[in-house]
Amino acid sequence: MKAIVAHQYGGPDVLKFEDYPDPVPGPGEVLVRVAAASVNPIDYKRRAGLTKDFYPMQFPSLIGVDIAGTVVQIGPGVEGFSVGDQVFAMADNTYAELCVINAAVLAKIPKGLDLIRAAALPLATVTGNQLSSATGIKAGQMVLVVGAVGSVGRSAVFTAKERGAAVIAGVLKRQMDEAKTVGADQAVATDDDTAIANLPPLDAVADTVGGRTAEKLIAKVKPGGVFASVVGAPQNAAKYPTVKVAPVFSKFDRQTLQFMAEAVRDGKLVIPISQTLPLSEAAQAQAAAEKGGIGKILLVP
């Protein structure tokens, strides 16, 4: 098969489009022909060596976590999946034509959802759902979602609204128009200190950004409230002992993924896709993703 192979840590140029041995499914595993993979921050952080202390690469190494595709072979002991099923998952080594996936972390794509677009959903939508859930937000409470125009942020907004909460979309000044599309009740520019100062007391914050923004916003959480984050605790968290800080690490949950995917299929949740590129252009795709912007980038073998 063809795959994106890294032989060392470095910039996007270390990603090479090469021949690589076809994977073979073992017990409990499924072989999937990849229809699309999507580019996530964890992909380029791993490539750059920023995660080698807890998520190292063994060279030559494949890369990628999001996948949508079609089952082509079933390993021993697998039940519930058949050859020809359209599936998606958070897996490993997804920048390739073929991928072996543990059946325990595989989900069937809801009928009516486009196979290629489904690749944009696993990591971002599950993370956003789990981030929002980690705030413990309830109906009638108010939560601020920071980075609300990103894929994780949009998913967190949707989940909070499903719980009946009032949601403020935290975005940059230049994203205020885009913030109108995420389904929040209102928006605030997080790079405007006056706007932050004028925020009402918050029951919770769901953070995807970190840094100075997080340090400013934890001060707006009510005593007994929750500051949940996918990027770690604010550096000044110790100053606010009455605020519970909840770190969030995405974990696969089939029911959550299918629920979020059905919301996308039904138009209740929109995860924008900015580019669809050939797998061979993974280096260009990661370089573009690192520059930021709105919308997922998909890689198609």
Coordinates of C-alpha atoms in Angstrom, one line a residue:
M1 CA 0.0 0.0 0.0
K2 CA 0.9 3.7 -0.2
A3 CA 1.2 5.6 3.1
I4 CA 2.7 8.7 4.6
V5 CA 5.9 7.6 6.4
A6 CA 8.1 9.6 8.7
H7 CA 11.7 8.6 9.3
Q8 CA 12.5 11.3 11.8
Y9 CA 11.0 14.1 13.8
G10 CA 10.8 17.5 12.1
G11 CA 8.8 19.8 10.0
P12 CA 6.1 18.8 7.4
D13 CA 8.8 17.9 4.9
V14 CA 9.7 14.7 6.9
L15 CA 6.4 13.2 5.8
K16 CA 7.0 11.1 2.7
F17 CA 4.5 9.4 0.4
E18 CA 6.0 5.8 0.1
D19 CA 5.3 2.2 -0.3
Y20 CA 4.7 0.5 3.1
P21 CA 3.8 -3.2 4.0
D22 CA 0.1 -3.9 4.0
P23 CA -1.2 -4.4 7.6
V24 CA -2.8 -7.7 8.5
P25 CA -5.6 -7.8 11.1
G26 CA -5.0 -10.0 14.2
P27 CA -7.5 -11.2 16.7
G28 CA -10.1 -8.6 17.5
E29 CA -9.0 -6.4 14.7
V30 CA -10.5 -5.2 11.4
L31 CA -8.8 -4.2 8.2
V32 CA -10.2 -1.0 6.7
R33 CA -9.6 0.5 3.3
V34 CA -9.3 4.2 4.0
A35 CA -11.7 6.5 2.3
A36 CA -10.4 9.6 4.1
A37 CA -8.3 10.7 7.1
S38 CA -8.4 14.1 8.7
V39 CA -5.6 16.3 10.0
N40 CA -5.6 17.0 13.7
P41 CA -3.3 19.1 16.0
I42 CA -2.1 15.9 17.6
D43 CA -0.8 14.7 14.2
Y44 CA 1.6 17.6 13.6
K45 CA 2.6 17.9 17.2
R46 CA 3.6 14.2 17.1
R47 CA 5.4 14.7 13.9
A48 CA 7.4 17.6 15.4
G49 CA 8.4 15.5 18.4
L50 CA 6.3 17.6 20.9
T51 CA 4.6 14.5 22.2
K52 CA 7.5 12.0 22.3
D53 CA 7.5 11.8 26.1
F54 CA 4.0 10.2 26.2
Y55 CA 3.2 9.4 22.5
P56 CA 6.5 8.5 20.8
M57 CA 7.0 7.5 17.2
Q58 CA 9.0 4.3 16.3
F59 CA 10.7 5.1 13.0
P60 CA 9.8 4.5 10.2
S61 CA 6.5 5.5 11.5
L62 CA 3.0 6.1 10.2
I63 CA 0.8 8.8 11.6
G64 CA -2.8 10.0 11.9
V65 CA -5.8 9.2 14.2
D66 CA -9.0 10.0 12.3
I67 CA -10.3 7.6 9.7
A68 CA -13.4 6.7 7.7
G69 CA -13.5 3.8 5.3
T70 CA -14.8 0.4 4.3
V71 CA -14.2 -2.9 6.0
V72 CA -12.2 -5.3 3.8
Q73 CA -11.2 -8.1 6.2
I74 CA -12.3 -9.3 9.6
G75 CA -9.8 -10.7 12.1
P76 CA -10.4 -13.7 14.3
G77 CA -13.0 -13.2 17.1
V78 CA -14.6 -10.0 15.7
E79 CA -18.3 -9.8 15.9
G80 CA -20.7 -7.0 14.8
F81 CA -18.8 -6.0 11.7
S82 CA -18.9 -7.4 8.2
V83 CA -16.9 -6.9 5.0
G84 CA -18.4 -3.8 3.2
D85 CA -19.4 -2.0 6.3
Q86 CA -18.8 1.8 6.2
V87 CA -17.0 2.6 9.5
F88 CA -15.1 5.4 11.3
A89 CA -12.9 5.6 14.3
M90 CA -10.1 7.2 16.3
A91 CA -7.3 4.8 15.5
D92 CA -3.5 4.9 14.7
N93 CA -1.6 5.1 11.4
T94 CA -4.6 6.4 9.4
Y95 CA -2.6 8.4 6.8
A96 CA -2.5 5.3 4.5
E97 CA -4.5 3.3 2.0
L98 CA -5.2 0.5 4.5
C99 CA -5.5 0.6 8.3
V100 CA -5.9 -2.1 11.0
I101 CA -8.2 -1.0 13.8
N102 CA -9.2 -2.7 17.0
A103 CA -12.9 -3.5 16.6
A104 CA -13.6 -2.2 20.1
V105 CA -12.9 1.3 18.9
L106 CA -14.7 1.1 15.6
A107 CA -18.2 2.5 14.8
K108 CA -20.5 2.2 11.9
I109 CA -21.2 5.4 10.0
P110 CA -24.9 6.4 10.3
K111 CA -26.9 5.9 7.2
G112 CA -27.1 9.1 5.2
L113 CA -23.8 10.6 6.3
D114 CA -21.2 11.0 3.6
L115 CA -18.3 8.6 3.9
I116 CA -15.6 11.1 3.2
R117 CA -17.0 13.8 5.4
A118 CA -17.3 11.3 8.3
A119 CA -13.5 11.3 8.6
A120 CA -13.6 14.8 10.0
L121 CA -15.7 13.8 13.0
P122 CA -14.2 11.1 15.4
L123 CA -11.6 13.0 17.4
A124 CA -13.1 16.5 17.2
T125 CA -16.7 15.7 18.0
V126 CA -16.0 13.2 20.7
T127 CA -13.5 15.6 22.4
G128 CA -16.0 18.5 22.2
N129 CA -18.8 16.3 23.7
Q130 CA -16.6 15.1 26.5
L131 CA -15.2 18.6 27.2
S132 CA -18.8 20.0 27.5
S133 CA -19.8 17.0 29.7
A134 CA -16.8 17.5 31.9
T135 CA -18.1 20.9 32.9
G136 CA -21.2 19.2 34.4
I137 CA -23.3 21.9 32.9
K138 CA -27.0 21.7 33.5
A139 CA -30.2 23.2 32.1
G140 CA -30.5 26.8 33.0
Q141 CA -26.8 27.3 33.7
M142 CA -24.3 29.4 31.7
V143 CA -21.1 28.1 30.0
L144 CA -18.5 29.9 28.0
V145 CA -16.9 27.8 25.2
V146 CA -13.5 29.1 24.3
G147 CA -12.5 28.6 20.7
A148 CA -16.1 28.0 19.7
V149 CA -15.5 28.3 15.9
G150 CA -13.1 25.3 15.9
S151 CA -14.4 21.8 15.4
V152 CA -14.0 20.8 19.1
G153 CA -15.5 24.1 20.2
R154 CA -18.5 23.7 17.9
S155 CA -19.1 20.2 19.2
A156 CA -18.9 21.5 22.8
V157 CA -21.4 24.3 22.0
F158 CA -23.8 21.7 20.5
T159 CA -23.5 19.4 23.5
A160 CA -24.1 22.2 26.0
K161 CA -27.2 23.4 24.1
E162 CA -28.4 19.8 24.1
R163 CA -28.1 19.8 27.9
G164 CA -30.3 23.0 28.0
A165 CA -27.5 25.4 29.0
A166 CA -27.1 29.0 27.9
V167 CA -23.9 29.1 25.8
I168 CA -21.5 32.0 25.1
A169 CA -19.2 31.5 22.2
G170 CA -15.7 32.7 23.0
V171 CA -13.9 33.7 19.8
L172 CA -11.4 36.3 18.5
K173 CA -12.6 39.7 17.4
R174 CA -12.1 38.7 13.8
Q175 CA -14.2 35.6 14.2
M176 CA -17.3 37.3 15.6
D177 CA -19.3 36.9 12.3
E178 CA -18.3 33.2 12.1
A179 CA -19.5 32.8 15.7
K180 CA -23.0 33.4 14.6
T181 CA -22.9 30.0 12.9
V182 CA -22.1 27.8 15.9
G183 CA -25.4 27.7 17.6
A184 CA -24.5 29.7 20.7
D185 CA -26.8 32.2 22.4
Q186 CA -24.3 35.0 22.2
A187 CA -20.6 35.6 21.5
V188 CA -17.8 37.4 23.2
A189 CA -14.4 38.5 21.9
T190 CA -11.8 36.8 24.1
D191 CA -9.1 39.2 22.9
D192 CA -11.1 42.2 24.2
D193 CA -10.3 42.7 27.9
T194 CA -13.3 45.0 28.3
A195 CA -15.7 42.4 26.9
I196 CA -14.3 39.8 29.3
A197 CA -14.6 42.2 32.2
N198 CA -18.3 42.7 31.3
L199 CA -19.0 38.9 31.3
P200 CA -21.6 37.8 33.9
P201 CA -20.4 35.2 36.5
L202 CA -20.2 31.8 34.7
D203 CA -21.2 28.4 35.9
A204 CA -18.5 26.8 33.7
V205 CA -15.9 27.4 31.0
A206 CA -15.1 24.8 28.3
D207 CA -11.6 25.7 27.1
T208 CA -9.8 24.7 23.8
V209 CA -7.3 27.5 23.7
G210 CA -5.3 27.9 27.0
G211 CA -2.7 30.5 27.6
R212 CA -3.4 34.0 28.8
T213 CA -7.1 33.7 27.6
A214 CA -7.6 30.8 30.1
E215 CA -5.9 32.8 32.9
K216 CA -8.3 35.7 32.4
L217 CA -11.5 33.5 32.1
I218 CA -11.0 31.3 35.1
A219 CA -11.5 34.5 37.1
K220 CA -15.1 34.7 35.7
V221 CA -16.1 31.3 37.0
K222 CA -18.4 31.3 40.0
P223 CA -17.2 29.7 43.3
G224 CA -18.1 26.0 42.9
G225 CA -18.0 26.3 39.1
V226 CA -15.9 24.2 36.7
F227 CA -13.1 25.1 34.3
A228 CA -12.7 22.2 31.9
S229 CA -9.9 22.2 29.4
V230 CA -8.4 20.0 26.7
V231 CA -5.1 22.0 26.9
G232 CA -4.3 21.8 30.6
A233 CA -5.1 24.0 33.6
P234 CA -4.5 27.7 33.5
Q235 CA -1.2 28.6 35.1
N236 CA -2.9 30.8 37.7
A237 CA -5.5 28.1 38.7
A238 CA -4.1 28.0 42.2
K239 CA -5.4 31.5 42.7
Y240 CA -9.0 30.2 42.4
P241 CA -9.3 27.3 44.7
T242 CA -13.1 27.4 44.7
V243 CA -13.1 26.6 40.9
K244 CA -12.8 22.9 40.0
V245 CA -10.3 22.4 37.1
A246 CA -11.2 19.4 35.0
P247 CA -8.6 18.2 32.4
V248 CA -10.1 16.4 29.5
F249 CA -8.4 13.7 27.5
S250 CA -10.5 12.4 24.6
K251 CA -11.6 8.7 25.0
F252 CA -13.3 6.7 22.4
D253 CA -17.0 6.2 23.0
R254 CA -19.0 4.5 20.2
Q255 CA -22.4 5.9 21.4
T256 CA -21.1 9.4 21.7
L257 CA -19.5 9.3 18.2
Q258 CA -22.6 8.0 16.6
F259 CA -24.8 10.6 18.4
M260 CA -22.5 13.4 17.2
A261 CA -22.3 12.0 13.7
E262 CA -26.1 11.8 13.5
A263 CA -26.3 15.4 14.6
V264 CA -24.0 16.3 11.7
R265 CA -26.0 14.2 9.3
D266 CA -29.2 15.9 10.4
G267 CA -27.8 19.5 10.1
K268 CA -27.9 20.1 13.9
L269 CA -24.1 20.4 14.1
V270 CA -21.9 21.8 11.4
I271 CA -18.2 20.8 11.2
P272 CA -16.7 22.8 8.3
I273 CA -14.3 21.2 5.9
S274 CA -11.9 23.7 4.4
Q275 CA -9.8 21.5 2.1
T276 CA -9.8 18.0 0.7
L277 CA -6.4 16.9 -0.6
P278 CA -4.8 13.8 -2.0
L279 CA -3.0 11.7 0.7
S280 CA 0.3 12.3 -1.2
E281 CA 0.0 16.0 -0.1
A282 CA -0.1 15.3 3.6
A283 CA 2.9 17.6 4.2
Q284 CA 1.1 20.5 2.6
A285 CA -2.0 19.7 4.5
Q286 CA -0.2 19.7 7.9
A287 CA 1.6 22.9 7.0
A288 CA -1.8 24.5 6.3
A289 CA -3.4 23.2 9.4
E290 CA -0.5 24.5 11.6
K291 CA -1.3 28.0 10.3
G292 CA -4.8 27.8 11.7
G293 CA -8.1 28.7 10.3
I294 CA -11.6 27.4 10.3
G295 CA -12.4 24.0 8.9
K296 CA -11.0 20.5 8.9
I297 CA -8.5 19.3 6.2
L298 CA -9.2 15.9 4.8
L299 CA -6.7 13.5 3.1
V300 CA -8.0 11.1 0.5
P301 CA -6.0 8.2 -0.8

